[in-house]
PDB file of C-alpha atoms in Angstrom:
ATOM      1  CA  UNK A   1      98.841  96.989  93.007  1.00  0.00           C
ATOM      2  CA  UNK A   2      98.581 100.673  93.579  1.00  0.00           C
ATOM      3  CA  UNK A   3      94.879 101.509  94.914  1.00  0.00           C
ATOM      4  CA  UNK A   4      92.619 101.645  93.080  1.00  0.00           C
ATOM      5  CA  UNK A   5      91.656 105.750  93.107  1.00  0.00           C
ATOM      6  CA  UNK A   6      95.248 106.684  92.268  1.00  0.00           C
ATOM      7  CA  UNK A   7      95.387 105.459  88.904  1.00  0.00           C
ATOM      8  CA  UNK A   8      96.822 108.269  87.708  1.00  0.00           C
ATOM      9  CA  UNK A   9      99.818 108.764  89.106  1.00  0.00           C
ATOM     10  CA  UNK A  10     102.121 112.570  89.103  1.00  0.00           C
ATOM     11  CA  UNK A  11     105.454 111.822  90.638  1.00  0.00           C
ATOM     12  CA  UNK A  12     107.567 114.630  91.649  1.00  0.00           C
ATOM     13  CA  UNK A  13     111.503 114.081  91.990  1.00  0.00           C
ATOM     14  CA  UNK A  14     112.260 115.762  96.015  1.00  0.00           C
ATOM     15  CA  UNK A  15     115.554 117.371  96.386  1.00  0.00           C
ATOM     16  CA  UNK A  16     116.926 116.144  99.627  1.00  0.00           C
ATOM     17  CA  UNK A  17     117.811 119.625 100.292  1.00  0.00           C
ATOM     18  CA  UNK A  18     113.687 120.105 101.361  1.00  0.00           C
ATOM     19  CA  UNK A  19     113.916 117.930 103.926  1.00  0.00           C
ATOM     20  CA  UNK A  20     113.986 120.397 106.512  1.00  0.00           C
ATOM     21  CA  UNK A  21     110.727 120.837 108.878  1.00  0.00           C
ATOM     22  CA  UNK A  22     109.671 118.973 112.035  1.00  0.00           C
ATOM     23  CA  UNK A  23     111.465 116.062 111.226  1.00  0.00           C
ATOM     24  CA  UNK A  24     112.862 116.839 109.005  1.00  0.00           C
ATOM     25  CA  UNK A  25     109.770 115.581 106.758  1.00  0.00           C
ATOM     26  CA  UNK A  26     109.067 116.549 102.363  1.00  0.00           C
ATOM     27  CA  UNK A  27     105.049 117.885 102.758  1.00  0.00           C
ATOM     28  CA  UNK A  28     103.306 116.202 100.365  1.00  0.00           C
ATOM     29  CA  UNK A  29     101.444 119.141  98.650  1.00  0.00           C
ATOM     30  CA  UNK A  30      97.193 118.643  97.972  1.00  0.00           C
ATOM     31  CA  UNK A  31      96.340 117.016  95.112  1.00  0.00           C
ATOM     32  CA  UNK A  32     100.023 115.505  95.127  1.00  0.00           C
ATOM     33  CA  UNK A  33      99.548 111.676  94.677  1.00  0.00           C
ATOM     34  CA  UNK A  34     103.236 110.136  93.908  1.00  0.00           C
ATOM     35  CA  UNK A  35     106.563 110.962  95.486  1.00  0.00           C
ATOM     36  CA  UNK A  36     109.587 109.572  93.840  1.00  0.00           C
ATOM     37  CA  UNK A  37     112.480 109.583  96.890  1.00  0.00           C
ATOM     38  CA  UNK A  38     115.292 107.112  98.782  1.00  0.00           C
ATOM     39  CA  UNK A  39     116.111 106.702 101.989  1.00  0.00           C
ATOM     40  CA  UNK A  40     118.785 108.161 103.424  1.00  0.00           C
ATOM     41  CA  UNK A  41     120.057 109.287 107.598  1.00  0.00           C
ATOM     42  CA  UNK A  42     116.861 111.467 108.780  1.00  0.00           C
ATOM     43  CA  UNK A  43     118.772 113.952 111.352  1.00  0.00           C
ATOM     44  CA  UNK A  44     118.369 116.460 113.715  1.00  0.00           C
ATOM     45  CA  UNK A  45     119.847 119.653 113.619  1.00  0.00           C
ATOM     46  CA  UNK A  46     122.545 118.347 117.009  1.00  0.00           C
ATOM     47  CA  UNK A  47     123.760 115.078 114.750  1.00  0.00           C
ATOM     48  CA  UNK A  48     121.094 112.895 116.413  1.00  0.00           C
ATOM     49  CA  UNK A  49     118.874 110.681 114.130  1.00  0.00           C
ATOM     50  CA  UNK A  50     116.077 110.518 114.263  1.00  0.00           C
ATOM     51  CA  UNK A  51     113.945 107.805 113.958  1.00  0.00           C
ATOM     52  CA  UNK A  52     110.353 106.210 113.845  1.00  0.00           C
ATOM     53  CA  UNK A  53     108.328 106.957 117.497  1.00  0.00           C
ATOM     54  CA  UNK A  54     106.257 103.427 116.443  1.00  0.00           C
ATOM     55  CA  UNK A  55     108.103 101.408 118.563  1.00  0.00           C
ATOM     56  CA  UNK A  56     107.583  98.168 116.607  1.00  0.00           C
ATOM     57  CA  UNK A  57     110.338  98.928 114.104  1.00  0.00           C
ATOM     58  CA  UNK A  58     112.446 101.867 115.966  1.00  0.00           C
ATOM     59  CA  UNK A  59     116.113 100.168 116.235  1.00  0.00           C
ATOM     60  CA  UNK A  60     115.972  97.518 113.490  1.00  0.00           C
ATOM     61  CA  UNK A  61     117.412  99.898 111.451  1.00  0.00           C
ATOM     62  CA  UNK A  62     118.123 103.885 112.650  1.00  0.00           C
ATOM     63  CA  UNK A  63     118.029 106.044 110.509  1.00  0.00           C
ATOM     64  CA  UNK A  64     117.061 104.778 107.529  1.00  0.00           C
ATOM     65  CA  UNK A  65     113.392 106.577 107.833  1.00  0.00           C
ATOM     66  CA  UNK A  66     112.621 108.900 105.357  1.00  0.00           C
ATOM     67  CA  UNK A  67     109.838 111.286 107.065  1.00  0.00           C
ATOM     68  CA  UNK A  68     107.032 113.045 104.110  1.00  0.00           C
ATOM     69  CA  UNK A  69     103.903 115.555 105.511  1.00  0.00           C
ATOM     70  CA  UNK A  70     100.533 116.113 105.321  1.00  0.00           C
ATOM     71  CA  UNK A  71      97.572 118.759 106.786  1.00  0.00           C
ATOM     72  CA  UNK A  72      94.821 116.322 107.775  1.00  0.00           C
ATOM     73  CA  UNK A  73      91.385 117.158 105.640  1.00  0.00           C
ATOM     74  CA  UNK A  74      89.472 114.763 107.507  1.00  0.00           C
ATOM     75  CA  UNK A  75      89.213 112.399 104.944  1.00  0.00           C
ATOM     76  CA  UNK A  76      91.292 108.821 104.912  1.00  0.00           C
ATOM     77  CA  UNK A  77      94.206 108.183 103.025  1.00  0.00           C
ATOM     78  CA  UNK A  78      96.171 105.365 101.414  1.00  0.00           C
ATOM     79  CA  UNK A  79     100.583 105.324 101.472  1.00  0.00           C
ATOM     80  CA  UNK A  80     102.577 103.070  99.858  1.00  0.00           C
ATOM     81  CA  UNK A  81     105.439 101.957  98.432  1.00  0.00           C
ATOM     82  CA  UNK A  82     104.669  99.551  95.817  1.00  0.00           C
ATOM     83  CA  UNK A  83     105.802  99.496  93.031  1.00  0.00           C
ATOM     84  CA  UNK A  84     109.253  99.292  90.359  1.00  0.00           C
ATOM     85  CA  UNK A  85     111.583 101.720  92.412  1.00  0.00           C
ATOM     86  CA  UNK A  86     111.269  99.785  95.684  1.00  0.00           C
ATOM     87  CA  UNK A  87     114.671  97.993  96.132  1.00  0.00           C
ATOM     88  CA  UNK A  88     115.161  97.485  99.416  1.00  0.00           C
ATOM     89  CA  UNK A  89     112.275  95.999 102.506  1.00  0.00           C
ATOM     90  CA  UNK A  90     109.533  98.943 103.783  1.00  0.00           C
ATOM     91  CA  UNK A  91     108.033  99.779 106.627  1.00  0.00           C
ATOM     92  CA  UNK A  92     105.593 101.934 106.441  1.00  0.00           C
ATOM     93  CA  UNK A  93     104.774 104.070 109.895  1.00  0.00           C
ATOM     94  CA  UNK A  94     102.448 107.267 110.392  1.00  0.00           C
ATOM     95  CA  UNK A  95     102.503 109.631 113.947  1.00  0.00           C
ATOM     96  CA  UNK A  96     100.695 112.569 114.724  1.00  0.00           C
ATOM     97  CA  UNK A  97     101.158 115.853 117.278  1.00  0.00           C
ATOM     98  CA  UNK A  98     102.999 118.795 117.468  1.00  0.00           C
ATOM     99  CA  UNK A  99     107.361 118.152 117.363  1.00  0.00           C
ATOM    100  CA  UNK A 100     108.376 117.411 120.928  1.00  0.00           C
ATOM    101  CA  UNK A 101     105.283 115.235 121.405  1.00  0.00           C
ATOM    102  CA  UNK A 102     104.900 112.741 119.374  1.00  0.00           C
ATOM    103  CA  UNK A 103     102.642 110.017 119.153  1.00  0.00           C
ATOM    104  CA  UNK A 104     101.974 107.076 116.977  1.00  0.00           C
ATOM    105  CA  UNK A 105      98.678 106.421 114.409  1.00  0.00           C
ATOM    106  CA  UNK A 106     100.477 103.228 113.582  1.00  0.00           C
ATOM    107  CA  UNK A 107     102.429 101.114 111.223  1.00  0.00           C
ATOM    108  CA  UNK A 108     101.802  97.899 108.739  1.00  0.00           C
ATOM    109  CA  UNK A 109     104.634  96.659 110.641  1.00  0.00           C
ATOM    110  CA  UNK A 110     101.971  95.644 113.066  1.00  0.00           C
ATOM    111  CA  UNK A 111     100.044  93.983 110.461  1.00  0.00           C
ATOM    112  CA  UNK A 112     103.435  92.098 109.393  1.00  0.00           C
ATOM    113  CA  UNK A 113     105.421  94.572 107.483  1.00  0.00           C
ATOM    114  CA  UNK A 114     103.927  93.259 104.369  1.00  0.00           C
ATOM    115  CA  UNK A 115     102.126  94.091 101.132  1.00  0.00           C
ATOM    116  CA  UNK A 116     101.356  90.627  99.651  1.00  0.00           C
ATOM    117  CA  UNK A 117      99.440  92.340  96.853  1.00  0.00           C
ATOM    118  CA  UNK A 118     102.615  93.703  94.714  1.00  0.00           C
ATOM    119  CA  UNK A 119     103.581  92.384  92.494  1.00  0.00           C
ATOM    120  CA  UNK A 120     106.048  95.240  90.813  1.00  0.00           C
ATOM    121  CA  UNK A 121     108.693  94.638  93.045  1.00  0.00           C
ATOM    122  CA  UNK A 122     110.570  91.913  94.256  1.00  0.00           C
ATOM    123  CA  UNK A 123     111.204  94.142  97.721  1.00  0.00           C
ATOM    124  CA  UNK A 124     108.710  93.705 100.219  1.00  0.00           C
ATOM    125  CA  UNK A 125     105.908  96.139  99.796  1.00  0.00           C
ATOM    126  CA  UNK A 126     103.979  98.342 102.723  1.00  0.00           C
ATOM    127  CA  UNK A 127     100.007  99.935 102.176  1.00  0.00           C
ATOM    128  CA  UNK A 128      98.681 101.227 105.507  1.00  0.00           C
ATOM    129  CA  UNK A 129      95.591 103.468 105.903  1.00  0.00           C
ATOM    130  CA  UNK A 130      94.551 106.137 107.932  1.00  0.00           C
ATOM    131  CA  UNK A 131      92.254 108.870 108.534  1.00  0.00           C
ATOM    132  CA  UNK A 132      92.656 112.240 109.733  1.00  0.00           C
ATOM    133  CA  UNK A 133      91.115 115.135 111.628  1.00  0.00           C
ATOM    134  CA  UNK A 134      90.781 118.287 110.614  1.00  0.00           C
ATOM    135  CA  UNK A 135      94.515 120.147 110.181  1.00  0.00           C
ATOM    136  CA  UNK A 136      95.911 118.552 112.156  1.00  0.00           C
ATOM    137  CA  UNK A 137      99.268 117.256 110.996  1.00  0.00           C
ATOM    138  CA  UNK A 138     100.606 113.518 110.134  1.00  0.00           C
ATOM    139  CA  UNK A 139     104.439 112.354 109.335  1.00  0.00           C
ATOM    140  CA  UNK A 140     104.825 109.457 107.096  1.00  0.00           C
ATOM    141  CA  UNK A 141     107.871 108.043 107.735  1.00  0.00           C
ATOM    142  CA  UNK A 142     109.462 105.439 105.527  1.00  0.00           C
ATOM    143  CA  UNK A 143     111.706 103.294 107.256  1.00  0.00           C
ATOM    144  CA  UNK A 144     113.827 100.611 105.492  1.00  0.00           C
ATOM    145  CA  UNK A 145     114.226  97.400 107.317  1.00  0.00           C
ATOM    146  CA  UNK A 146     117.334  95.746 105.442  1.00  0.00           C
ATOM    147  CA  UNK A 147     120.510  95.489 107.361  1.00  0.00           C
ATOM    148  CA  UNK A 148     122.528  97.322 104.750  1.00  0.00           C
ATOM    149  CA  UNK A 149     125.789  98.317 106.866  1.00  0.00           C
ATOM    150  CA  UNK A 150     124.623 101.781 108.959  1.00  0.00           C
ATOM    151  CA  UNK A 151     127.463 103.655 106.606  1.00  0.00           C
ATOM    152  CA  UNK A 152     125.420 102.407 103.177  1.00  0.00           C
ATOM    153  CA  UNK A 153     126.839 104.271 100.370  1.00  0.00           C
ATOM    154  CA  UNK A 154     123.657 102.786  98.481  1.00  0.00           C
ATOM    155  CA  UNK A 155     120.222 105.050  96.802  1.00  0.00           C
ATOM    156  CA  UNK A 156     117.373 103.105  98.994  1.00  0.00           C
ATOM    157  CA  UNK A 157     115.133 104.537  95.995  1.00  0.00           C
ATOM    158  CA  UNK A 158     111.585 104.379  96.419  1.00  0.00           C
ATOM    159  CA  UNK A 159     108.241 105.373  95.183  1.00  0.00           C
ATOM    160  CA  UNK A 160     105.109 106.787  98.006  1.00  0.00           C
ATOM    161  CA  UNK A 161     101.839 106.979  96.121  1.00  0.00           C
ATOM    162  CA  UNK A 162      99.403 108.414  98.090  1.00  0.00           C
ATOM    163  CA  UNK A 163      95.428 108.050  97.456  1.00  0.00           C
ATOM    164  CA  UNK A 164      92.183 109.321  99.530  1.00  0.00           C
ATOM    165  CA  UNK A 165      91.113 105.922 100.759  1.00  0.00           C
ATOM    166  CA  UNK A 166      87.853 105.481  99.414  1.00  0.00           C
ATOM    167  CA  UNK A 167      84.109 103.268 101.107  1.00  0.00           C
ATOM    168  CA  UNK A 168      85.252 102.549 104.155  1.00  0.00           C
ATOM    169  CA  UNK A 169      83.653 100.752 106.649  1.00  0.00           C
ATOM    170  CA  UNK A 170      81.778 102.598 108.531  1.00  0.00           C
ATOM    171  CA  UNK A 171      82.987 100.132 111.619  1.00  0.00           C
ATOM    172  CA  UNK A 172      86.853 100.955 111.074  1.00  0.00           C
ATOM    173  CA  UNK A 173      85.621 103.564 113.145  1.00  0.00           C
ATOM    174  CA  UNK A 174      85.573 102.149 116.961  1.00  0.00           C
ATOM    175  CA  UNK A 175      82.628 105.012 118.087  1.00  0.00           C
ATOM    176  CA  UNK A 176      80.849 103.171 115.007  1.00  0.00           C
ATOM    177  CA  UNK A 177      80.593  99.630 115.865  1.00  0.00           C
ATOM    178  CA  UNK A 178      78.024  97.840 114.237  1.00  0.00           C
ATOM    179  CA  UNK A 179      75.728  96.354 116.558  1.00  0.00           C
ATOM    180  CA  UNK A 180      76.143  92.355 118.141  1.00  0.00           C
ATOM    181  CA  UNK A 181      71.426  91.878 118.403  1.00  0.00           C
ATOM    182  CA  UNK A 182      70.746  89.612 121.212  1.00  0.00           C
ATOM    183  CA  UNK A 183      70.423  85.725 118.454  1.00  0.00           C
ATOM    184  CA  UNK A 184      72.425  87.016 116.364  1.00  0.00           C
ATOM    185  CA  UNK A 185      75.173  84.139 115.645  1.00  0.00           C
ATOM    186  CA  UNK A 186      76.136  84.720 111.865  1.00  0.00           C
ATOM    187  CA  UNK A 187      77.383  89.012 111.480  1.00  0.00           C
ATOM    188  CA  UNK A 188      79.590  89.751 107.539  1.00  0.00           C
ATOM    189  CA  UNK A 189      81.117  92.355 107.419  1.00  0.00           C
ATOM    190  CA  UNK A 190      84.347  93.163 105.040  1.00  0.00           C
ATOM    191  CA  UNK A 191      88.494  94.763 106.621  1.00  0.00           C
ATOM    192  CA  UNK A 192      88.478  96.551 102.657  1.00  0.00           C
ATOM    193  CA  UNK A 193      89.292  99.401 102.880  1.00  0.00           C
ATOM    194  CA  UNK A 194      89.955  99.879 106.204  1.00  0.00           C
ATOM    195  CA  UNK A 195      91.524 102.413 108.736  1.00  0.00           C
ATOM    196  CA  UNK A 196      93.478 102.580 111.612  1.00  0.00           C
ATOM    197  CA  UNK A 197      91.771 103.522 114.305  1.00  0.00           C
ATOM    198  CA  UNK A 198      93.118 105.946 116.408  1.00  0.00           C
ATOM    199  CA  UNK A 199      92.465 109.463 118.726  1.00  0.00           C
ATOM    200  CA  UNK A 200      91.567 106.404 121.615  1.00  0.00           C
ATOM    201  CA  UNK A 201      92.954 103.810 124.203  1.00  0.00           C
ATOM    202  CA  UNK A 202      93.040 100.753 122.839  1.00  0.00           C
ATOM    203  CA  UNK A 203      94.839  98.536 125.578  1.00  0.00           C
ATOM    204  CA  UNK A 204      95.117  94.665 123.057  1.00  0.00           C
ATOM    205  CA  UNK A 205      98.950  95.291 122.454  1.00  0.00           C
ATOM    206  CA  UNK A 206      98.332  92.727 119.615  1.00  0.00           C
ATOM    207  CA  UNK A 207      95.888  94.370 117.613  1.00  0.00           C
ATOM    208  CA  UNK A 208      97.033  97.839 119.153  1.00  0.00           C
ATOM    209  CA  UNK A 209      97.793  99.826 115.384  1.00  0.00           C
ATOM    210  CA  UNK A 210      95.740  97.390 112.905  1.00  0.00           C
ATOM    211  CA  UNK A 211      93.101  98.513 110.186  1.00  0.00           C
ATOM    212  CA  UNK A 212      90.487  97.183 111.906  1.00  0.00           C
ATOM    213  CA  UNK A 213      86.538  96.450 111.970  1.00  0.00           C
ATOM    214  CA  UNK A 214      84.622  96.912 115.379  1.00  0.00           C
ATOM    215  CA  UNK A 215      81.137  94.990 116.632  1.00  0.00           C
ATOM    216  CA  UNK A 216      80.093  95.736 119.860  1.00  0.00           C
ATOM    217  CA  UNK A 217      77.036  93.802 122.691  1.00  0.00           C
ATOM    218  CA  UNK A 218      75.498  93.691 125.545  1.00  0.00           C
ATOM    219  CA  UNK A 219      76.602  91.431 128.081  1.00  0.00           C
ATOM    220  CA  UNK A 220      73.800  89.731 129.588  1.00  0.00           C
ATOM    221  CA  UNK A 221      75.859  87.016 131.544  1.00  0.00           C
ATOM    222  CA  UNK A 222      76.561  84.225 129.676  1.00  0.00           C
ATOM    223  CA  UNK A 223      79.392  82.825 128.052  1.00  0.00           C
ATOM    224  CA  UNK A 224      80.590  84.257 124.224  1.00  0.00           C
ATOM    225  CA  UNK A 225      82.098  82.716 121.709  1.00  0.00           C
ATOM    226  CA  UNK A 226      82.825  84.572 118.981  1.00  0.00           C
ATOM    227  CA  UNK A 227      84.899  83.552 116.132  1.00  0.00           C
ATOM    228  CA  UNK A 228      86.604  84.702 112.724  1.00  0.00           C
ATOM    229  CA  UNK A 229      86.423  81.021 110.674  1.00  0.00           C
ATOM    230  CA  UNK A 230      83.590  80.652 107.540  1.00  0.00           C
ATOM    231  CA  UNK A 231      84.096  79.358 104.113  1.00  0.00           C
ATOM    232  CA  UNK A 232      84.198  83.409 103.962  1.00  0.00           C
ATOM    233  CA  UNK A 233      87.539  84.277 105.027  1.00  0.00           C
ATOM    234  CA  UNK A 234      89.494  85.787 102.337  1.00  0.00           C
ATOM    235  CA  UNK A 235      92.652  86.744 104.980  1.00  0.00           C
ATOM    236  CA  UNK A 236      94.270  85.769 108.817  1.00  0.00           C
ATOM    237  CA  UNK A 237      92.619  87.159 111.339  1.00  0.00           C
ATOM    238  CA  UNK A 238      92.918  87.991 114.709  1.00  0.00           C
ATOM    239  CA  UNK A 239      89.975  89.308 117.446  1.00  0.00           C
ATOM    240  CA  UNK A 240      90.287  90.947 120.095  1.00  0.00           C
ATOM    241  CA  UNK A 241      87.816  91.078 122.792  1.00  0.00           C
ATOM    242  CA  UNK A 242      87.654  94.916 125.274  1.00  0.00           C
ATOM    243  CA  UNK A 243      85.273  96.330 127.595  1.00  0.00           C
ATOM    244  CA  UNK A 244      84.809 100.232 128.397  1.00  0.00           C
ATOM    245  CA  UNK A 245      84.454 103.827 126.379  1.00  0.00           C
ATOM    246  CA  UNK A 246      85.965 103.621 122.324  1.00  0.00           C
ATOM    247  CA  UNK A 247      88.904 106.566 125.259  1.00  0.00           C
ATOM    248  CA  UNK A 248      89.224 103.466 127.503  1.00  0.00           C
ATOM    249  CA  UNK A 249      88.793 100.678 126.761  1.00  0.00           C
ATOM    250  CA  UNK A 250      89.808  97.768 128.832  1.00  0.00           C
ATOM    251  CA  UNK A 251      91.076  94.581 127.108  1.00  0.00           C
ATOM    252  CA  UNK A 252      89.811  91.325 127.786  1.00  0.00           C
ATOM    253  CA  UNK A 253      91.151  89.160 125.599  1.00  0.00           C
ATOM    254  CA  UNK A 254      93.602  88.632 121.746  1.00  0.00           C
ATOM    255  CA  UNK A 255      92.736  85.756 119.741  1.00  0.00           C
ATOM    256  CA  UNK A 256      95.338  84.852 117.313  1.00  0.00           C
ATOM    257  CA  UNK A 257      95.955  84.214 114.155  1.00  0.00           C
ATOM    258  CA  UNK A 258      96.291  80.469 115.534  1.00  0.00           C
ATOM    259  CA  UNK A 259      93.566  78.596 115.009  1.00  0.00           C
ATOM    260  CA  UNK A 260      93.390  75.878 112.366  1.00  0.00           C
ATOM    261  CA  UNK A 261      89.486  76.303 111.178  1.00  0.00           C
ATOM    262  CA  UNK A 262      88.391  73.720 108.232  1.00  0.00           C
ATOM    263  CA  UNK A 263      86.054  75.696 105.757  1.00  0.00           C
ATOM    264  CA  UNK A 264      88.536  78.590 105.163  1.00  0.00           C
ATOM    265  CA  UNK A 265      92.787  77.976 103.950  1.00  0.00           C
ATOM    266  CA  UNK A 266      92.704  80.961 105.894  1.00  0.00           C
ATOM    267  CA  UNK A 267      94.183  81.462 109.716  1.00  0.00           C
ATOM    268  CA  UNK A 268      91.270  82.357 111.908  1.00  0.00           C
ATOM    269  CA  UNK A 269      90.754  83.938 115.148  1.00  0.00           C
ATOM    270  CA  UNK A 270      88.190  82.197 117.906  1.00  0.00           C
TER     271      UNK A 270
END
């Protein structure tokens, strides 16, 4: 399904000849909610192939990627390949920075690479949500992870939808983490519409680049047992514990989604 606030879709067919700026990116215009396009080999003027700078996907299908660009407004955005046009298994990556010094904001591949809610295509759709800083440039890459020959002549078609995220959880920003008070045993929360947390150093590699929500507590010298195992859990979850400031986090521990919780059918973390 498309993001709820993208019910009215303005579609624009892009010509490959416009694919000429940094990373060969097609500009996403203000207010544009969908772009129909296809994947080809994005190449530099010297003939070398652009690939994703998000290392989880780079090298899987080098060159089978199409880049789009937008200028940050301070809003959070959701971009998705979920549509009936999709003709390949897709991954979305978001990068930022200057053309010669790009850094990965995040990739849908980090959280299993698919949008399970998409019913419009039999291929793997991708959705990613990310916050933006006013005036900063962001590049959105749609990449094929379908194992087709690199010289395939078949077009890999897709429509990229773009929507502003409404009601993102406040604590999807590390600096706005919810404080767990002393003696508090159960803290309700939601990860719906959570965004990627950017511009800080998360050294827990398993959760870096994931859409996350954050909580904080002050140590007392006691051992703390943290778990997502409750009947409220409706997604496969991962936990990470770090210390330090949001700018200089140091990973202490990571819990993967392999903890079998009797209270839910989903994988809890502990």
